[in-house]
Amino acid sequence: SACLIHWIMKLPKLNLLTYCFGEDYYEVLGVSKDASLKQIRKAFKKLALTMHPDKNVNDPEAHNKFIKINGIYEVLKDEDLRKKYDQFGEEGLKENGRGGGRYESYNYYRDEFGIYDDDPDVVTLDGSDFGNADAAVKSGETWFVNFYSPRCSHCHDLAPTWRKFAEELSGAINIGAVNCHDNRWTCNQKGVHSFPSLLIFYHQPIKYMGDRSKKDLMKFVLEHVNIDVVDLWDGNIAEEISSHPKLPWVVSFCGGDAEAHEDEDGEIIGDCPSRNTRMKMAGLLKDIANVGSIDCGTSPELCKRANASKKAGVYYFPLDTFPEPKKNDRIHSFSSLDAREIYSEFMLQLMPSLTKVTVTKLEKLVSRQATLAFFQFDTTNDVDVKETNLKKLPQLLKDHNIDVVKVYCNNTRWCFDNFHISQDAVLVFKGTGIEEYEIHHASKLTTAELSLFAHESVHARVATLNAQHFHENSLKESNQPWFVDFFAPWCPPCRALLPELRKASTSLLNIKFGTVDCTSFSSICEKFKIHSYPTTMLFNQSVVTEYNGQHNSHGILEFVQDLISPPYEHLNPESFKDKVLRRGVGVTWIVDFYAKWCGPCKAMLPAWRQMAKKSIKLLEGVVKVGAVDCAIPTNNQLCKTQGVNAYPEIRLFPSKKKPRSNPLYKVYTDWNRQALAMAGWAIESTNHDVKDMTMEDFDRGQLIDKQAWLLDFYAPWCGPCMAFSPKFILTSFRFVGRVKFGKVNCQQFPSICSQAGVNAYPSVKFYHPVKSDEKRSSVKSITSQDPDEITQLVEQFIQPYKHLIKKKSSQKKKDEL
């Protein structure tokens, strides 16, 4: 009973057996269930350095213990394996195995494994930081990223410089590192094939090719990043103020009466900040203040106007007070020359706090204005104090016409009833009322992420759903289809899907999008048998279809469009009898008999849709595509009558040669259920006129038949030949009565192929029709394997012979009569 209580109350996401009789992988590594890959890697490294067999030579179980934690790490660092473990525990890993049998030496984990994970100024990035819409490098901020390999000696040589460089530029831009040993796909996608590779991500990636010294790296950043430190003097002050945004000014005053000298790099030090410091200040204060610098030695009048001629340092000037503050203007002198300390002082003392509103005022505000709202339950842990960076948000979102406020949930019942929240949360309201909102789900609040989230959410059409939306099947009975994401906030793949959902919602205006938090509305998720996260479904009135494709905007768009306007026909007993069994002469059907609860059917569904769409272009009406859901009661008897006993079963009903004939169907038995394989099988099974050529069709390498021919020379063991075969047959339908088509098996008839000069497979050759005054046909080779290109070439080849081809075709019909 104690175990059961633990399962229900603490961690209900994994199955009971894992907790009662197994081990919790997260507890073994000492991380939370929503831990990032970086946190998992750091926790594993900490254990690896203490538990490695090289450090425990006297422990006979050291090897097995290390294999255990290494195997756990291998599971939790892999998104797919982690999802299976979260859903089914160790039981779900049986088909994959936990792995972890191979591991590296102690020195590898000490010196090479995650070399930047513990550095405070270098952010360790993974594939997710590049892949989805709210990824770090797509947040609008500047990133300079070091792509490295832990086995690369040059990468380790660069590491001390990269750390120092990151410390110098911290705040001005973001400095990152990617371990390409763990993120091979990401590095390949970015064109990284040598290490270390340094790329700056601003508007587009730019690769750094210079010397890897701190000075050269700094110069490169200054050339490619728009960090604006304005050098002010008497002659440009009016122009610079008018050309810069209407913001407060933070200005450093140097020279004049202040004692100052230059360091070895030519930077002025003493009572005013160095240029590097001023650049970091500009990066930290970007979008909330203009940063300038004045040399009082060369511009004494300007310093006098700003009341800073007697004392050097860094000053804050409120809006519209620089360069001539009035007597009562609140000019602030910073107590430090360090960029971070200046920024911290600016945010804590000078930046306005977020506007606090009551729930009544909030209801009025969000009915007319898009709003980002911080809901707080503990007023002693104020968001302004906890995350001073968040004070930037009002200025960042001003251009997007989004207000930023904070709401104290003194009336906890109101907050719970309206939004189902009982702890601090961030919500975006669309500006159409209190009911239209979206909750931000992230382990850490950052200004860049929240700014991007607010902008996307306001323009997206994603609704946060609750129990009322599902009351008495209201969602199922809606006149408009709904695409619903069932998720859990602690699930990393769920958080990665949310921005993709927003992106898809802006493209499909005839579909509604919604999310259901299964930790808050477990009864809804249980009703729809949600066992893993994320699970997405399309509710199209009474029909509910689960999505099994890639969780990205493109896959979602394709899935929804296919269901709303299906590329194949959903057959019932009446339409199956009328269209398939009573099909006309020359009509072929390929039909999928399936059940919506069948796992292999769900796995094949994306390929079936793709095959059906290919049939529109590739099969060009030669083959019609349909499907029968045998799980529907009205279709169940049809499937029994047809003798369908297992799912999925793919049958081809070939074309009839006579109206009353009813040829038997063929069953697809190939293990390969990919779109092209099934489409190829369908075409190969049609009644076509492509002839299998033999020795009797040739005389010393020349065709005996003097009409126009297109021949495919192939070998049965050749993969490209098998892929080309259905395309060749398809092309033959376009030339019925004009050009004959044939296939030559070069393994069976090597002499024919040798005499035809064939030395590669497949080879396509066109044989011109022979005129009465000609002894032999001229031959042209075709290198393309695309049906459209082959068609175009053959049409050109037969153009001069149109009259002859028409005459021979007429003679053939007479002979047949």
PDB file of N, CA, C and O in Angstrom, residues 718-748:
ATOM      1  N   CYS A 718      19.642  -5.640 -59.245  1.00  0.00           N
ATOM      2  CA  CYS A 718      19.956  -4.206 -59.211  1.00  0.00           C
ATOM      3  C   CYS A 718      18.823  -3.426 -58.539  1.00  0.00           C
ATOM      4  O   CYS A 718      17.694  -3.384 -59.048  1.00  0.00           O
ATOM      5  N   GLY A 719      19.132  -2.807 -57.362  1.00  0.00           N
ATOM      6  CA  GLY A 719      18.127  -2.037 -56.622  1.00  0.00           C
ATOM      7  C   GLY A 719      17.539  -0.882 -57.412  1.00  0.00           C
ATOM      8  O   GLY A 719      16.308  -0.735 -57.484  1.00  0.00           O
ATOM      9  N   PRO A 720      18.365  -0.017 -58.034  1.00  0.00           N
ATOM     10  CA  PRO A 720      17.814   1.079 -58.845  1.00  0.00           C
ATOM     11  C   PRO A 720      16.932   0.589 -59.988  1.00  0.00           C
ATOM     12  O   PRO A 720      15.991   1.278 -60.386  1.00  0.00           O
ATOM     13  N   CYS A 721      17.231  -0.614 -60.515  1.00  0.00           N
ATOM     14  CA  CYS A 721      16.399  -1.169 -61.587  1.00  0.00           C
ATOM     15  C   CYS A 721      14.993  -1.463 -61.075  1.00  0.00           C
ATOM     16  O   CYS A 721      13.993  -1.192 -61.746  1.00  0.00           O
ATOM     17  N   MET A 722      14.921  -2.047 -59.863  1.00  0.00           N
ATOM     18  CA  MET A 722      13.623  -2.379 -59.287  1.00  0.00           C
ATOM     19  C   MET A 722      12.828  -1.111 -58.972  1.00  0.00           C
ATOM     20  O   MET A 722      11.609  -1.070 -59.120  1.00  0.00           O
ATOM     21  N   ALA A 723      13.528  -0.048 -58.552  1.00  0.00           N
ATOM     22  CA  ALA A 723      12.852   1.219 -58.253  1.00  0.00           C
ATOM     23  C   ALA A 723      12.355   1.888 -59.532  1.00  0.00           C
ATOM     24  O   ALA A 723      11.321   2.565 -59.532  1.00  0.00           O
ATOM     25  N   PHE A 724      13.078   1.690 -60.628  1.00  0.00           N
ATOM     26  CA  PHE A 724      12.708   2.322 -61.894  1.00  0.00           C
ATOM     27  C   PHE A 724      11.584   1.571 -62.612  1.00  0.00           C
ATOM     28  O   PHE A 724      10.821   2.167 -63.372  1.00  0.00           O
ATOM     29  N   SER A 725      11.459   0.289 -62.374  1.00  0.00           N
ATOM     30  CA  SER A 725      10.508  -0.541 -63.118  1.00  0.00           C
ATOM     31  C   SER A 725       9.082   0.011 -63.130  1.00  0.00           C
ATOM     32  O   SER A 725       8.470   0.123 -64.192  1.00  0.00           O
ATOM     33  N   PRO A 726       8.481   0.370 -61.967  1.00  0.00           N
ATOM     34  CA  PRO A 726       7.108   0.906 -62.030  1.00  0.00           C
ATOM     35  C   PRO A 726       7.018   2.223 -62.788  1.00  0.00           C
ATOM     36  O   PRO A 726       6.004   2.505 -63.426  1.00  0.00           O
ATOM     37  N   LYS A 727       8.068   3.037 -62.733  1.00  0.00           N
ATOM     38  CA  LYS A 727       8.061   4.297 -63.485  1.00  0.00           C
ATOM     39  C   LYS A 727       8.068   4.025 -64.986  1.00  0.00           C
ATOM     40  O   LYS A 727       7.425   4.739 -65.766  1.00  0.00           O
ATOM     41  N   PHE A 728       8.797   2.984 -65.386  1.00  0.00           N
ATOM     42  CA  PHE A 728       8.861   2.610 -66.798  1.00  0.00           C
ATOM     43  C   PHE A 728       7.486   2.129 -67.281  1.00  0.00           C
ATOM     44  O   PHE A 728       7.028   2.503 -68.365  1.00  0.00           O
ATOM     45  N   ILE A 729       6.840   1.328 -66.449  1.00  0.00           N
ATOM     46  CA  ILE A 729       5.500   0.840 -66.804  1.00  0.00           C
ATOM     47  C   ILE A 729       4.529   2.007 -66.895  1.00  0.00           C
ATOM     48  O   ILE A 729       3.696   2.078 -67.818  1.00  0.00           O
ATOM     49  N   LEU A 730       4.609   2.923 -65.933  1.00  0.00           N
ATOM     50  CA  LEU A 730       3.741   4.097 -65.945  1.00  0.00           C
ATOM     51  C   LEU A 730       3.923   4.890 -67.231  1.00  0.00           C
ATOM     52  O   LEU A 730       2.946   5.332 -67.856  1.00  0.00           O
ATOM     53  N   THR A 731       5.157   5.065 -67.675  1.00  0.00           N
ATOM     54  CA  THR A 731       5.428   5.816 -68.903  1.00  0.00           C
ATOM     55  C   THR A 731       4.790   5.131 -70.112  1.00  0.00           C
ATOM     56  O   THR A 731       4.348   5.799 -71.055  1.00  0.00           O
ATOM     57  N   SER A 732       4.702   3.815 -70.082  1.00  0.00           N
ATOM     58  CA  SER A 732       4.144   3.071 -71.229  1.00  0.00           C
ATOM     59  C   SER A 732       2.677   3.427 -71.464  1.00  0.00           C
ATOM     60  O   SER A 732       2.202   3.389 -72.603  1.00  0.00           O
ATOM     61  N   PHE A 733       1.942   3.786 -70.386  1.00  0.00           N
ATOM     62  CA  PHE A 733       0.526   4.128 -70.551  1.00  0.00           C
ATOM     63  C   PHE A 733       0.344   5.393 -71.388  1.00  0.00           C
ATOM     64  O   PHE A 733      -0.713   5.626 -71.957  1.00  0.00           O
ATOM     65  N   ARG A 734       1.386   6.222 -71.454  1.00  0.00           N
ATOM     66  CA  ARG A 734       1.295   7.488 -72.179  1.00  0.00           C
ATOM     67  C   ARG A 734       1.505   7.324 -73.695  1.00  0.00           C
ATOM     68  O   ARG A 734       1.281   8.275 -74.449  1.00  0.00           O
ATOM     69  N   PHE A 735       1.955   6.128 -74.120  1.00  0.00           N
ATOM     70  CA  PHE A 735       2.303   5.929 -75.535  1.00  0.00           C
ATOM     71  C   PHE A 735       1.591   4.726 -76.144  1.00  0.00           C
ATOM     72  O   PHE A 735       2.078   4.136 -77.108  1.00  0.00           O
ATOM     73  N   VAL A 736       0.453   4.383 -75.569  1.00  0.00           N
ATOM     74  CA  VAL A 736      -0.298   3.228 -76.092  1.00  0.00           C
ATOM     75  C   VAL A 736      -0.657   3.481 -77.560  1.00  0.00           C
ATOM     76  O   VAL A 736      -1.221   4.522 -77.912  1.00  0.00           O
ATOM     77  N   GLY A 737      -0.326   2.512 -78.431  1.00  0.00           N
ATOM     78  CA  GLY A 737      -0.632   2.630 -79.858  1.00  0.00           C
ATOM     79  C   GLY A 737       0.397   3.416 -80.643  1.00  0.00           C
ATOM     80  O   GLY A 737       0.313   3.490 -81.869  1.00  0.00           O
ATOM     81  N   ARG A 738       1.375   4.013 -79.955  1.00  0.00           N
ATOM     82  CA  ARG A 738       2.376   4.816 -80.667  1.00  0.00           C
ATOM     83  C   ARG A 738       3.787   4.260 -80.519  1.00  0.00           C
ATOM     84  O   ARG A 738       4.563   4.232 -81.478  1.00  0.00           O
ATOM     85  N   VAL A 739       4.131   3.830 -79.303  1.00  0.00           N
ATOM     86  CA  VAL A 739       5.468   3.290 -79.035  1.00  0.00           C
ATOM     87  C   VAL A 739       5.300   2.010 -78.225  1.00  0.00           C
ATOM     88  O   VAL A 739       4.492   1.947 -77.297  1.00  0.00           O
ATOM     89  N   LYS A 740       6.064   0.987 -78.594  1.00  0.00           N
ATOM     90  CA  LYS A 740       6.056  -0.266 -77.836  1.00  0.00           C
ATOM     91  C   LYS A 740       7.111  -0.204 -76.729  1.00  0.00           C
ATOM     92  O   LYS A 740       8.167   0.406 -76.903  1.00  0.00           O
ATOM     93  N   PHE A 741       6.823  -0.865 -75.597  1.00  0.00           N
ATOM     94  CA  PHE A 741       7.723  -0.875 -74.454  1.00  0.00           C
ATOM     95  C   PHE A 741       8.149  -2.312 -74.146  1.00  0.00           C
ATOM     96  O   PHE A 741       7.315  -3.241 -74.207  1.00  0.00           O
ATOM     97  N   GLY A 742       9.416  -2.487 -73.823  1.00  0.00           N
ATOM     98  CA  GLY A 742       9.919  -3.816 -73.496  1.00  0.00           C
ATOM     99  C   GLY A 742      11.006  -3.764 -72.444  1.00  0.00           C
ATOM    100  O   GLY A 742      11.650  -2.731 -72.228  1.00  0.00           O
ATOM    101  N   LYS A 743      11.205  -4.902 -71.743  1.00  0.00           N
ATOM    102  CA  LYS A 743      12.244  -5.016 -70.718  1.00  0.00           C
ATOM    103  C   LYS A 743      13.155  -6.173 -71.085  1.00  0.00           C
ATOM    104  O   LYS A 743      12.691  -7.249 -71.482  1.00  0.00           O
ATOM    105  N   VAL A 744      14.459  -5.959 -70.928  1.00  0.00           N
ATOM    106  CA  VAL A 744      15.446  -6.993 -71.261  1.00  0.00           C
ATOM    107  C   VAL A 744      16.213  -7.351 -69.994  1.00  0.00           C
ATOM    108  O   VAL A 744      16.882  -6.497 -69.393  1.00  0.00           O
ATOM    109  N   ASN A 745      16.122  -8.617 -69.580  1.00  0.00           N
ATOM    110  CA  ASN A 745      16.828  -9.125 -68.412  1.00  0.00           C
ATOM    111  C   ASN A 745      18.261  -9.467 -68.825  1.00  0.00           C
ATOM    112  O   ASN A 745      18.507 -10.503 -69.462  1.00  0.00           O
ATOM    113  N   CYS A 746      19.196  -8.589 -68.441  1.00  0.00           N
ATOM    114  CA  CYS A 746      20.579  -8.761 -68.898  1.00  0.00           C
ATOM    115  C   CYS A 746      21.283  -9.916 -68.204  1.00  0.00           C
ATOM    116  O   CYS A 746      22.349 -10.358 -68.677  1.00  0.00           O
ATOM    117  N   GLN A 747      20.768 -10.395 -67.100  1.00  0.00           N
ATOM    118  CA  GLN A 747      21.343 -11.567 -66.452  1.00  0.00           C
ATOM    119  C   GLN A 747      20.954 -12.824 -67.210  1.00  0.00           C
ATOM    120  O   GLN A 747      21.740 -13.766 -67.343  1.00  0.00           O
ATOM    121  N   GLN A 748      19.730 -12.813 -67.754  1.00  0.00           N
ATOM    122  CA  GLN A 748      19.242 -13.972 -68.512  1.00  0.00           C
ATOM    123  C   GLN A 748      19.728 -13.946 -69.963  1.00  0.00           C
ATOM    124  O   GLN A 748      20.008 -14.989 -70.547  1.00  0.00           O
TER     125      GLN A 748
END
